[in-house]
Tab-separated table of C-alpha atoms in Angstrom:
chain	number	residue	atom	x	y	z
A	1	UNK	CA	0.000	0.000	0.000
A	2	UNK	CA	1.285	3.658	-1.081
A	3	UNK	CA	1.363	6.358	1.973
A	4	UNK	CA	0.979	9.611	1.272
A	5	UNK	CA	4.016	11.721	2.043
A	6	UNK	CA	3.147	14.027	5.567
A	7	UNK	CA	2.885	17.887	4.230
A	8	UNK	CA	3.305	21.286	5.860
A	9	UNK	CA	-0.310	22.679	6.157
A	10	UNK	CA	-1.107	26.221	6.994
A	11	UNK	CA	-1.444	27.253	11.118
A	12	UNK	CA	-4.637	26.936	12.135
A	13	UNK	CA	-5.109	30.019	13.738
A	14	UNK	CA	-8.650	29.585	15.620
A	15	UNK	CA	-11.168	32.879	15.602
A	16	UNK	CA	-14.069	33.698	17.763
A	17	UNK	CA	-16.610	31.939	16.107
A	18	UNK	CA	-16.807	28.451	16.526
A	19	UNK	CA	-13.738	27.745	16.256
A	20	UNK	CA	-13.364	28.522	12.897
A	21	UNK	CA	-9.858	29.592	11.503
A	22	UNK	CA	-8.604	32.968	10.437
A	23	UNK	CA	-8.680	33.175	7.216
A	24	UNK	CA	-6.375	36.102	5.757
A	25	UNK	CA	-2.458	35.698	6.215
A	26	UNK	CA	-0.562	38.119	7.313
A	27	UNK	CA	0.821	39.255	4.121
A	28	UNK	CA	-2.239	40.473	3.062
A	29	UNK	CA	-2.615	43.367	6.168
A	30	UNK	CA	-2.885	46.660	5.502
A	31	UNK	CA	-0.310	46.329	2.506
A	32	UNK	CA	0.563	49.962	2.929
A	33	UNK	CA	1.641	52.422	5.294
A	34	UNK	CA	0.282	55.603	5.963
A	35	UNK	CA	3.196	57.211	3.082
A	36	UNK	CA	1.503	55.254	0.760
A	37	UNK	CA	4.724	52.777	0.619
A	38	UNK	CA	4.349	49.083	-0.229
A	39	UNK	CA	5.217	46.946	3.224
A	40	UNK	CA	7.693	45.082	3.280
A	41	UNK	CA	6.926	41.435	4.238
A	42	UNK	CA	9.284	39.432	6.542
A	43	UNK	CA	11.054	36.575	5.256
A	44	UNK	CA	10.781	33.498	6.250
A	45	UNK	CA	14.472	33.661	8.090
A	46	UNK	CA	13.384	37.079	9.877
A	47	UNK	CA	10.210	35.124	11.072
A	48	UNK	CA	11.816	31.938	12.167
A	49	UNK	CA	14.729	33.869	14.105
A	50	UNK	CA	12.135	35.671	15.937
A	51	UNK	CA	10.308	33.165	17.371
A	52	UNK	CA	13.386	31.344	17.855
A	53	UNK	CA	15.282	33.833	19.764
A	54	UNK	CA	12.526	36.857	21.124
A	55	UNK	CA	14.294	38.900	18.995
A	56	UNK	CA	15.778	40.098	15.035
A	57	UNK	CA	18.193	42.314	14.448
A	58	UNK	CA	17.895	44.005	10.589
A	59	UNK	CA	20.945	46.457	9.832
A	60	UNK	CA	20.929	49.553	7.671
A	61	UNK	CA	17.521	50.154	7.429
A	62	UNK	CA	16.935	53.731	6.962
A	63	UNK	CA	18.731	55.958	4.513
A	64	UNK	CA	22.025	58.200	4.915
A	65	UNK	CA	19.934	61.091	4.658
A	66	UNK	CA	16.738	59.860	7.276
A	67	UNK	CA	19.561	58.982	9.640
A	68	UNK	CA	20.846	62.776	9.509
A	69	UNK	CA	17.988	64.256	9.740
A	70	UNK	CA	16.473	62.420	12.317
A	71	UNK	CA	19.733	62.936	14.466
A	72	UNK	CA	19.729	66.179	13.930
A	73	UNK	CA	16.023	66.492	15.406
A	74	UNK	CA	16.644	64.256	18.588
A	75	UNK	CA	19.897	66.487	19.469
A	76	UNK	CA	17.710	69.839	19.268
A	77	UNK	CA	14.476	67.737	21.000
A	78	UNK	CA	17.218	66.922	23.989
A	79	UNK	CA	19.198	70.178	24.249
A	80	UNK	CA	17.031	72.629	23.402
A	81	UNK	CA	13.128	71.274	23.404
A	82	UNK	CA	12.087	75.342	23.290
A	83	UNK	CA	13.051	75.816	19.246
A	84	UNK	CA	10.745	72.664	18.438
A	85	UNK	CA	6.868	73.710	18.495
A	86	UNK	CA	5.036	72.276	21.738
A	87	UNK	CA	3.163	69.274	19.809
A	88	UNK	CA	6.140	68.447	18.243
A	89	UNK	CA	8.055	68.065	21.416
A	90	UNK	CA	8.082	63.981	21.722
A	91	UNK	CA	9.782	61.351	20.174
A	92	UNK	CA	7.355	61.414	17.043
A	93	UNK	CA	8.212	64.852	16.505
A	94	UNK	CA	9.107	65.847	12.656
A	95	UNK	CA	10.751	63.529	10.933
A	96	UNK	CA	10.850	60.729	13.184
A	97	UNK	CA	6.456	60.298	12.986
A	98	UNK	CA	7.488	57.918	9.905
A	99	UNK	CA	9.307	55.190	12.248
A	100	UNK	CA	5.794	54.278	13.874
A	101	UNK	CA	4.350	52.760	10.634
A	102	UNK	CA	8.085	51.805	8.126
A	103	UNK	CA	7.142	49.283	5.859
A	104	UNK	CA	9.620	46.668	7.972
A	105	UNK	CA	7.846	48.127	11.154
A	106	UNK	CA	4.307	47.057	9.784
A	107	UNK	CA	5.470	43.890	8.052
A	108	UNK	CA	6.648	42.226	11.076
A	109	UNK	CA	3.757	43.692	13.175
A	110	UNK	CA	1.373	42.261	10.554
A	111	UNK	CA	3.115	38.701	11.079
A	112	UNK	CA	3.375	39.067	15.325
A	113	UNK	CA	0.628	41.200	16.471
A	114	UNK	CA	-1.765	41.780	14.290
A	115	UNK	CA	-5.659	40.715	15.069
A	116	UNK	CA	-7.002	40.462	11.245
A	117	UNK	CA	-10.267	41.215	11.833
A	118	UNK	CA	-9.402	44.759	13.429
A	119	UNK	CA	-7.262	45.520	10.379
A	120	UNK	CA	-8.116	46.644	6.877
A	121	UNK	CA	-6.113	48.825	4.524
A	122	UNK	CA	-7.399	51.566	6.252
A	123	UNK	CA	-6.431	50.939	9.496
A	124	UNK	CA	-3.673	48.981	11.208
A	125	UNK	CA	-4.540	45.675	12.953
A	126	UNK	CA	-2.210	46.693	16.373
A	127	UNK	CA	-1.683	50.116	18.532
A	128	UNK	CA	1.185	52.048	19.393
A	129	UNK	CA	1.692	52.087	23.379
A	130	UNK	CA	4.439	54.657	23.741
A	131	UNK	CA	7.599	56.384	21.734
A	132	UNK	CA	10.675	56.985	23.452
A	133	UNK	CA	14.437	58.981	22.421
A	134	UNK	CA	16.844	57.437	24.261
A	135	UNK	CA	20.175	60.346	24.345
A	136	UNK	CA	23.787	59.269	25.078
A	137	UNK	CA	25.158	60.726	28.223
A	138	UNK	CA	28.265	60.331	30.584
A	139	UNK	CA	26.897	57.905	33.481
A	140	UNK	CA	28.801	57.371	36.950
A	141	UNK	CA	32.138	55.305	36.929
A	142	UNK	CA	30.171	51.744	37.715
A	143	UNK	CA	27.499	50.128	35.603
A	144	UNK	CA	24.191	50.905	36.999
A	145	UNK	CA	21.313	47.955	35.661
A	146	UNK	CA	17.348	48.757	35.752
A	147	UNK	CA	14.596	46.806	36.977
A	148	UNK	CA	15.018	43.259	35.609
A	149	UNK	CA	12.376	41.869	33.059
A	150	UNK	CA	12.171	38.212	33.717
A	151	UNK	CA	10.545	36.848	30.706
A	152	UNK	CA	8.913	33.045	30.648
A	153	UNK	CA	5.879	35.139	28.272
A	154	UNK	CA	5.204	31.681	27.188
A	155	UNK	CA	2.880	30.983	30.655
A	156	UNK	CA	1.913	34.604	31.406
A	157	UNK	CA	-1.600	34.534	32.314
A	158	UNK	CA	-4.010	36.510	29.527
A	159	UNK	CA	-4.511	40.300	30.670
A	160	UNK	CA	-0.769	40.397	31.306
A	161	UNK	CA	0.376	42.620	27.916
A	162	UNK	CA	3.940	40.823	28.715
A	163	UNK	CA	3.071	37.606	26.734
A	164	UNK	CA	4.202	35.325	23.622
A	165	UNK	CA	1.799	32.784	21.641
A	166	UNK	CA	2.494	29.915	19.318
A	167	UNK	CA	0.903	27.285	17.858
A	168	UNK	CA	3.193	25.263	14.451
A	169	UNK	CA	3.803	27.981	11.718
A	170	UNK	CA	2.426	31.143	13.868
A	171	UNK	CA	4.035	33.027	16.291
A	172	UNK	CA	2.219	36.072	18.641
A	173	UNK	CA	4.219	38.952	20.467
A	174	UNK	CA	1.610	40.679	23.042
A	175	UNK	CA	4.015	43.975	23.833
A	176	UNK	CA	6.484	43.982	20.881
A	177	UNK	CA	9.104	47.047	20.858
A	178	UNK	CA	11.417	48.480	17.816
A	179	UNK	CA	14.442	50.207	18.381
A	180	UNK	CA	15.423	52.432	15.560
A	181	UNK	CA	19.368	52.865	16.337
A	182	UNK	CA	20.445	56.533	14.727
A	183	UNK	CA	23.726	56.219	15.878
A	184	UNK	CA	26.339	53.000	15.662
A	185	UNK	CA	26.482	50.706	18.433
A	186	UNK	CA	28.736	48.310	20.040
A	187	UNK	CA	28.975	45.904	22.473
A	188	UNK	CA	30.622	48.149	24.836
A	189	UNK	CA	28.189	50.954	24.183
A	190	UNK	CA	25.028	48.927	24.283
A	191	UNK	CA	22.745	49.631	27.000
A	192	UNK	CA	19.743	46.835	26.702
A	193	UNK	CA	20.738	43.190	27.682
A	194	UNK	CA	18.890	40.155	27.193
A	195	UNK	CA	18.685	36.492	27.262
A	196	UNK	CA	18.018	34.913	23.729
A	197	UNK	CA	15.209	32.258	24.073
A	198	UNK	CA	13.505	33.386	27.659
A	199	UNK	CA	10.488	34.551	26.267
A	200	UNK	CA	9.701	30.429	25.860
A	201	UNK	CA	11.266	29.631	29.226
A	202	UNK	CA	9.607	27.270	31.757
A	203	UNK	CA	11.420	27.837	34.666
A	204	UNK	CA	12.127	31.068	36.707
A	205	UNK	CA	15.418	32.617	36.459
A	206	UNK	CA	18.570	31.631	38.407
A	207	UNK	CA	19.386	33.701	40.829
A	208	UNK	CA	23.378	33.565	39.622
A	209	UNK	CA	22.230	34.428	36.294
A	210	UNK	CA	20.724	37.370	36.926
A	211	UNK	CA	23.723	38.850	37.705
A	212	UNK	CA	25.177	40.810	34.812
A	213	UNK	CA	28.350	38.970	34.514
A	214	UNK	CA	26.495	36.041	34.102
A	215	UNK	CA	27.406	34.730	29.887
A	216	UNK	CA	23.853	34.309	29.315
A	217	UNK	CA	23.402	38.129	29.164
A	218	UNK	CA	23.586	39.240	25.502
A	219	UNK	CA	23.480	42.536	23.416
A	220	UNK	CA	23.839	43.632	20.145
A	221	UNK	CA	26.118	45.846	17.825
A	222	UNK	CA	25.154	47.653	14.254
A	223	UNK	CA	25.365	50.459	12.146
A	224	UNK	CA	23.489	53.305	12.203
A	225	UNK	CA	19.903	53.386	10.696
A	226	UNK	CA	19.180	49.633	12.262
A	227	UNK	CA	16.384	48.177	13.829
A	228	UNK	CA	15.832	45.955	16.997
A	229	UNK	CA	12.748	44.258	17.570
A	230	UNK	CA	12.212	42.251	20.955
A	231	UNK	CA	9.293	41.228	22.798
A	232	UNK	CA	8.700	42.369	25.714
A	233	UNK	CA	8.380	38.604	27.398
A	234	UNK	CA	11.943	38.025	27.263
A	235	UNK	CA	14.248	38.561	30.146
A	236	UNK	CA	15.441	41.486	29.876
A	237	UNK	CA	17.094	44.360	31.281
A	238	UNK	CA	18.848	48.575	30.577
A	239	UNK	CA	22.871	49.353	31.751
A	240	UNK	CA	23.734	52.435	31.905
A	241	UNK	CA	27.475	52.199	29.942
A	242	UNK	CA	30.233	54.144	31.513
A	243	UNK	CA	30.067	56.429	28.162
A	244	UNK	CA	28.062	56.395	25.534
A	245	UNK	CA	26.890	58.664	22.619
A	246	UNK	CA	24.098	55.707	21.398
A	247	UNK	CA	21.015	58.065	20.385
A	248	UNK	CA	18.217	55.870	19.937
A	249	UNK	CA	14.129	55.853	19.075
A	250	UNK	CA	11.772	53.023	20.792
A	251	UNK	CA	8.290	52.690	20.013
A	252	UNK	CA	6.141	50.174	21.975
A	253	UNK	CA	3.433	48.017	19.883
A	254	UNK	CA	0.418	46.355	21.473
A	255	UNK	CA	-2.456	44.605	20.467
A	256	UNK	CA	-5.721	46.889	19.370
A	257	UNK	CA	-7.606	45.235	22.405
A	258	UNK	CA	-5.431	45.981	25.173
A	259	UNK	CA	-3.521	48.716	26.629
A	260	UNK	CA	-0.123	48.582	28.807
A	261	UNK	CA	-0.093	52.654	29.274
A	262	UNK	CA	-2.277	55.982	29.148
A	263	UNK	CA	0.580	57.825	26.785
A	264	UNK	CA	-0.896	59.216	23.913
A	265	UNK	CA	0.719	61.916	21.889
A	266	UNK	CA	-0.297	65.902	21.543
A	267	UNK	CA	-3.711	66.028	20.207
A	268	UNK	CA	-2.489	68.800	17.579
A	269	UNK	CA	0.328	66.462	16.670
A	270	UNK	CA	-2.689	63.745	16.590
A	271	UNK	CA	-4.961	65.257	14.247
A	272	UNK	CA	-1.678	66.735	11.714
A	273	UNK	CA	-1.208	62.924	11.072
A	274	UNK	CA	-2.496	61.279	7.839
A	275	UNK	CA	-5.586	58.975	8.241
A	276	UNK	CA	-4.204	55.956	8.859
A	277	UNK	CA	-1.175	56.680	11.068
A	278	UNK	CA	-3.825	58.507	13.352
A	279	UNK	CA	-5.524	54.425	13.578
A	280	UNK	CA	-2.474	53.197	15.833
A	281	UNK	CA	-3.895	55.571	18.437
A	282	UNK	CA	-7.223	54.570	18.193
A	283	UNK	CA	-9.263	53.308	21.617
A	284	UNK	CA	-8.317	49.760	22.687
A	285	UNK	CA	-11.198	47.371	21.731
A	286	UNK	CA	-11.495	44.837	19.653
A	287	UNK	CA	-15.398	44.231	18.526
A	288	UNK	CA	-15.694	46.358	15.612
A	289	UNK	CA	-12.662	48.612	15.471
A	290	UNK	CA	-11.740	48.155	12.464
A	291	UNK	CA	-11.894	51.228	9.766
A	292	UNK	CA	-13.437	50.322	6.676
A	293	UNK	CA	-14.019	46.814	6.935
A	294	UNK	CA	-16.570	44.462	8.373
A	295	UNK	CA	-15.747	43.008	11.716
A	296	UNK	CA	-19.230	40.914	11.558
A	297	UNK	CA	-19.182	37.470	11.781
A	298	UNK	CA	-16.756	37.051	8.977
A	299	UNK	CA	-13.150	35.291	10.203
A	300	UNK	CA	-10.900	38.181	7.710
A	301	UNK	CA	-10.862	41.690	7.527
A	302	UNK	CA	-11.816	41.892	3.941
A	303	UNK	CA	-15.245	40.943	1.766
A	304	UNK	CA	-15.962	37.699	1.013
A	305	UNK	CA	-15.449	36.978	-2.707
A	306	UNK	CA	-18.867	37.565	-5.220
């Protein structure tokens, strides 16, 4: 007798009703940004080495010219905050607005966080939390380490924002952060540190390991114009290097039916945005927040065929 040969099926990702499974893939999410630019879908290595490791590193992103002028708007926003108009005083201020929705941002965030029935090509199927500019500054002459993030996201309980999904071919990053690095980093200049793989842990940390000179602690190094992307269910935790000139963005991504904090930018900033980069600020709900699409009873964001 002949036996069929076992094949790799789609995941099946199970939606509200019935159990039925979610129909649209992720590469078919709000295909473009609020620019009007194409997004740019993760591959297949980018998607496996984030659910492998909590994290992906992709160098080089932005141009010569975005990196300049983007560094040259988070020195004036840190030394001198009174020549940039009030709205504009944050860390989406002028030309840094276009990090929250790059094509890379949105691709990955259409794989990771996305709810497809909340997102349509009018709207985006996640929220931003929070936006960030980290400045480089001279610290004090010993390393000084932040609240540590112990990760296991694997077992949080649902409500925590700090969680990871999975089920074969599909992975699901509750708080997921990007990092847009507008200055080279190193090693030695780094200030996040993390432990590849906790985000799937089972058991608590050691207690030796959470010490900083413990080998599991890693970082990263790149050029400038790179992004980091981590979720937030990893173990993780900030140093404060002895010196350091790093000059860095970090916007905080959450699910459209949940929120982790009450930041929301300047209203007048708000309402300058176009259309659909205003959606990532949108109330957190999911029944029927999706812009230009029919949440119903349908298991994708977009019409059934005719």
């Amino acid at each position: 007798m002949a036996y069929k040969e076992l094949a790799t099926r789609k995941p099946f990702v199970v939606n509200k009703n019935l159990g039925s499974a979610v129909e649209v893939e992720p590469d078919e999410l709000t295909t473009t940004n609020a620019d009007g630019a194409r997004v740019t879908v993760p591959t297949q290595k980018q998607k496996y080495d984030f659910d492998r490791n909590g994290w992906l590193l992709i160098p080089s992103v932005l141009s010569d010219a975005d990196i300049a002028e983007m560094h040259e708007f988070c020195q004036r926003l840190h030394e001198m905050p009174e020549h940039i108009p009030e709205p504009e005083r944050c860390a989406l201020g002028g030309p840094l607005q276009k990090l929250t929705d790059h094509p890379v941002v949105v691709g990955l965030l259409n794989e990771f966080l996305a709810y497809p029935p909340a997102a349509s090509e009018d709207c985006y199927g996640f929220r931003l939390e929070e936006a960030t500019l980290s400045a480089g500054r001279a610290a004090p002459e010993s390393q000084t380490q932040s609240i540590l993030h112990k990760g296991n996201g694997l077992f949080r309980l649902p409500g925590d924002s700090h969680l990871y999904r999975c089920v074969p071919g599909r992975g699901w990053s509750g708080l997921t952060r990007a990092i847009w690095e507008l200055t080279g980093v190193t090693s030695e200049t780094n200030g996040i540190r993390f432990i590849t793989g906790s985000h799937k842990a089972a058991y608590p940390i050691p207690e030796a390991v959470q010490r900083l000179d413990s080998p599991l602690w890693e970082t990263y190094q790149c050029p400038p114009g790179s992004l980091f992307l981590l979720t937030e269910s990893m173990t993780q935790t900030q140093v404060q290097p002895r010196f350091t000139h790093q000059v860095n963005i970090s916007n905080l991504y959450n699910t459209v039916a949940s929120r982790w904090s009450n930041w929301l930018p300047h209203p007048q900033l708000l309402e300058a945005m176009p259309p659909k980069r205003q959606t990532l600020f949108r109330e957190a709900y999911a029944g029927g927040n999706v812009i230009n699409g029919d949440f119903g009873q349908r298991t994708s964001a977009y019409p059934a065929e005719v």
